[in-house]
C-alpha positions as a printed NumPy array, in Angstrom:
array([[ 34.88 ,  -4.821,  -0.632],
       [ 33.383,  -5.996,  -3.93 ],
       [ 30.322,  -7.303,  -2.08 ],
       [ 29.797,  -3.847,  -0.566],
       [ 29.762,  -2.316,  -3.995],
       [ 27.215,  -4.891,  -5.213],
       [ 25.046,  -4.157,  -2.27 ],
       [ 25.329,  -0.387,  -3.004],
       [ 24.388,  -1.085,  -6.64 ],
       [ 21.43 ,  -3.129,  -5.538],
       [ 20.325,  -0.339,  -3.147],
       [ 20.472,   2.164,  -6.016],
       [ 18.198,  -0.069,  -8.084],
       [ 15.898,  -0.411,  -5.104],
       [ 15.756,   3.436,  -4.689],
       [ 14.971,   3.937,  -8.373],
       [ 12.261,   1.36 ,  -8.051],
       [ 10.839,   3.034,  -4.95 ],
       [ 10.787,   6.422,  -6.69 ],
       [  8.953,   4.961,  -9.693],
       [  6.468,   3.245,  -7.346],
       [  5.997,   6.514,  -5.475],
       [  5.264,   8.353,  -8.686],
       [  2.918,   5.566,  -9.891],
       [  0.984,   5.742,  -6.594],
       [  0.124,   9.38 ,  -7.246],
       [ -1.4  ,   8.851, -10.696],
       [ -5.19 ,   8.158, -10.957],
       [ -6.288,   5.569, -13.45 ],
       [ -9.345,   4.145, -15.164],
       [ -9.998,   0.605, -13.93 ],
       [-12.577,  -0.258, -16.525],
       [-15.487,   1.794, -15.11 ],
       [-14.964,   5.011, -17.094],
       [-13.937,   7.119, -14.187],
       [-10.51 ,   7.782, -12.666],
       [ -9.601,   6.198,  -9.374],
       [ -6.643,   6.781,  -7.112],
       [ -4.349,   3.948,  -6.252],
       [ -5.508,   4.124,  -2.609],
       [ -9.151,   3.754,  -3.768],
       [ -8.412,   0.737,  -5.925],
       [ -6.281,  -0.896,  -3.184],
       [ -9.251,  -0.51 ,  -0.77 ],
       [-11.465,  -2.092,  -3.379],
       [ -8.979,  -4.863,  -3.829],
       [ -8.895,  -5.501,  -0.109],
       [-12.706,  -5.719,   0.06 ],
       [-12.899,  -7.815,  -3.091],
       [-10.282, -10.322,  -1.783],
       [-11.924, -10.422,   1.719],
       [-15.68 , -10.527,   1.219],
       [-17.808,  -9.522,   4.227],
       [-14.858,  -7.816,   5.919],
       [-15.269,  -4.915,   8.203],
       [-13.463,  -1.56 ,   8.636],
       [-11.013,  -2.975,  11.149],
       [-10.059,  -5.83 ,   8.882],
       [ -9.577,  -3.55 ,   5.893],
       [ -7.545,  -1.053,   7.902],
       [ -5.261,  -3.872,   9.108],
       [ -4.807,  -5.252,   5.565],
       [ -3.958,  -1.828,   4.183],
       [ -1.896,  -0.603,   7.17 ],
       [ -4.063,   2.54 ,   7.695],
       [ -6.09 ,   3.694,  10.659],
       [ -9.706,   2.54 ,  10.982],
       [-10.757,   6.229,  10.735],
       [ -8.972,   6.637,   7.46 ],
       [-10.464,   3.344,   6.14 ],
       [-13.903,   4.469,   7.238],
       [-13.643,   7.845,   5.456],
       [-12.4  ,   6.143,   2.309],
       [-15.176,   3.523,   2.438],
       [-17.785,   6.273,   2.836],
       [-16.358,   8.125,  -0.188],
       [-16.416,   4.948,  -2.287],
       [-19.903,   4.103,  -1.145],
       [-21.115,   7.53 ,  -2.344],
       [-19.486,   6.713,  -5.723],
       [-21.487,   3.489,  -5.929],
       [-18.459,   1.118,  -5.606],
       [-18.854,  -0.18 ,  -2.044],
       [-21.82 ,  -1.077,   0.124],
       [-21.935,  -1.028,   3.937],
       [-24.19 ,  -3.702,   5.389],
       [-25.244,  -3.817,   9.067],
       [-24.608,  -7.095,  10.934],
       [-27.604,  -9.316,  11.717],
       [-26.423, -10.207,  15.225],
       [-24.807,  -6.831,  15.982],
       [-26.172,  -3.818,  14.217],
       [-23.086,  -1.82 ,  15.182],
       [-20.948,  -4.113,  13.049],
       [-20.625,  -2.942,   9.439],
       [-19.643,  -5.441,   6.771],
       [-18.324,  -4.303,   3.417],
       [-18.984,  -5.556,  -0.017],
       [-18.444,  -4.41 ,  -3.594],
       [-21.266,  -3.233,  -5.791],
       [-21.348,  -4.581,  -9.423],
       [-19.463,  -1.437, -10.448],
       [-16.876,  -1.994,  -7.642],
       [-16.607,  -5.657,  -8.643],
       [-15.827,  -4.567, -12.284],
       [-13.03 ,  -2.274, -11.051],
       [-11.724,  -5.062,  -8.785],
       [-11.617,  -7.575, -11.64 ],
       [ -9.939,  -5.051, -13.983],
       [ -7.287,  -4.324, -11.317],
       [ -6.666,  -8.002, -10.734],
       [ -6.125,  -8.406, -14.494],
       [ -3.577,  -5.57 , -14.524],
       [ -1.702,  -7.144, -11.61 ],
       [ -1.556, -10.503, -13.44 ],
       [ -0.21 ,  -8.735, -16.478],
       [  2.494,  -7.106, -14.354],
       [  3.432, -10.397, -12.73 ],
       [  3.718, -11.971, -16.164],
       [  5.98 ,  -9.238, -17.384],
       [  8.227,  -9.584, -14.329],
       [  8.306, -13.364, -14.701],
       [  9.219, -13.095, -18.376],
       [ 12.194, -10.852, -17.591],
       [ 13.667, -12.973, -14.759],
       [ 12.743, -16.476, -15.921],
       [ 14.288, -18.903, -15.446],
       [ 15.448, -18.396, -11.882],
       [ 16.53 , -21.228,  -9.629],
       [ 14.476, -21.72 ,  -6.402],
       [ 17.662, -20.803,  -4.466],
       [ 17.917, -17.547,  -6.351],
       [ 14.3  , -16.638,  -5.657],
       [ 14.883, -17.34 ,  -1.971],
       [ 17.888, -15.055,  -1.99 ],
       [ 15.943, -12.254,  -3.668],
       [ 13.126, -12.703,  -1.131],
       [ 15.691, -12.477,   1.684],
       [ 17.182,  -9.296,   0.254],
       [ 13.751,  -7.683,  -0.252],
       [ 12.652,  -8.661,   3.303],
       [ 15.833,  -7.151,   4.724],
       [ 15.207,  -3.942,   2.875],
       [ 11.568,  -3.903,   3.995],
       [ 12.664,  -4.434,   7.6  ],
       [ 15.227,  -1.607,   7.423],
       [ 12.641,   0.771,   5.944],
       [ 10.104,  -0.198,   8.521],
       [ 12.618,   0.662,  11.264],
       [ 13.429,   3.946,   9.505],
       [  9.787,   4.89 ,   9.216],
       [  9.408,   4.349,  12.989],
       [ 12.472,   6.558,  13.583],
       [ 11.221,   9.292,  11.321],
       [  7.738,   9.24 ,  12.857],
       [  9.234,   9.494,  16.327],
       [ 11.478,  12.397,  15.203],
       [  8.419,  14.178,  13.7  ],
       [  6.498,  13.758,  16.948],
       [  9.386,  15.193,  18.976],
       [  9.786,  18.053,  16.484],
       [  6.093,  18.891,  16.536],
       [  5.969,  18.705,  20.339],
       [  8.942,  21.116,  20.621],
       [  7.35 ,  23.531,  18.142],
       [  4.027,  23.459,  19.994],
       [  5.849,  24.196,  23.248],
       [  7.797,  27.054,  21.582],
       [  4.565,  28.531,  20.115],
       [  2.751,  28.366,  23.458],
       [  5.68 ,  30.047,  25.226],
       [  5.491,  32.974,  22.796],
       [  1.996,  33.886,  24.111],
       [  3.319,  35.066,  27.499]])
């Protein structure tokens, strides 16, 4: 029974962390280029910076978003002078992405922030034994897996709900 309480306590810490991450993901920031960027913008820049000459499909896979959403976001960032779209030499339909010098500056600033965060975390949990790190990883992977399942369930429920409401609305027209 004590282990169940420990798992509940761990889950509560996880939920607080998720709430803080959710709030953080809504706040625009300056990544060293004197303009505010949303977290989704800087994450797209990070994906391009870490994967030079990638295309929309690659970036959408990395970020877990649709190619259409990635394309819209890339177009927006290109207009802001952060990303360039380059046509392929062999296939002109293929579009390769790269960062402009301004995009590169934001990317480097973001990487520096991530390193600072990693160092803060390490300083608070050091020294951990390798076995403890593996246990933490196992716990986090289990939580990720459960939440992935839950997201699929909720998406399915939303689709069913929307389908029922569309049917109800169309029946009202008779």
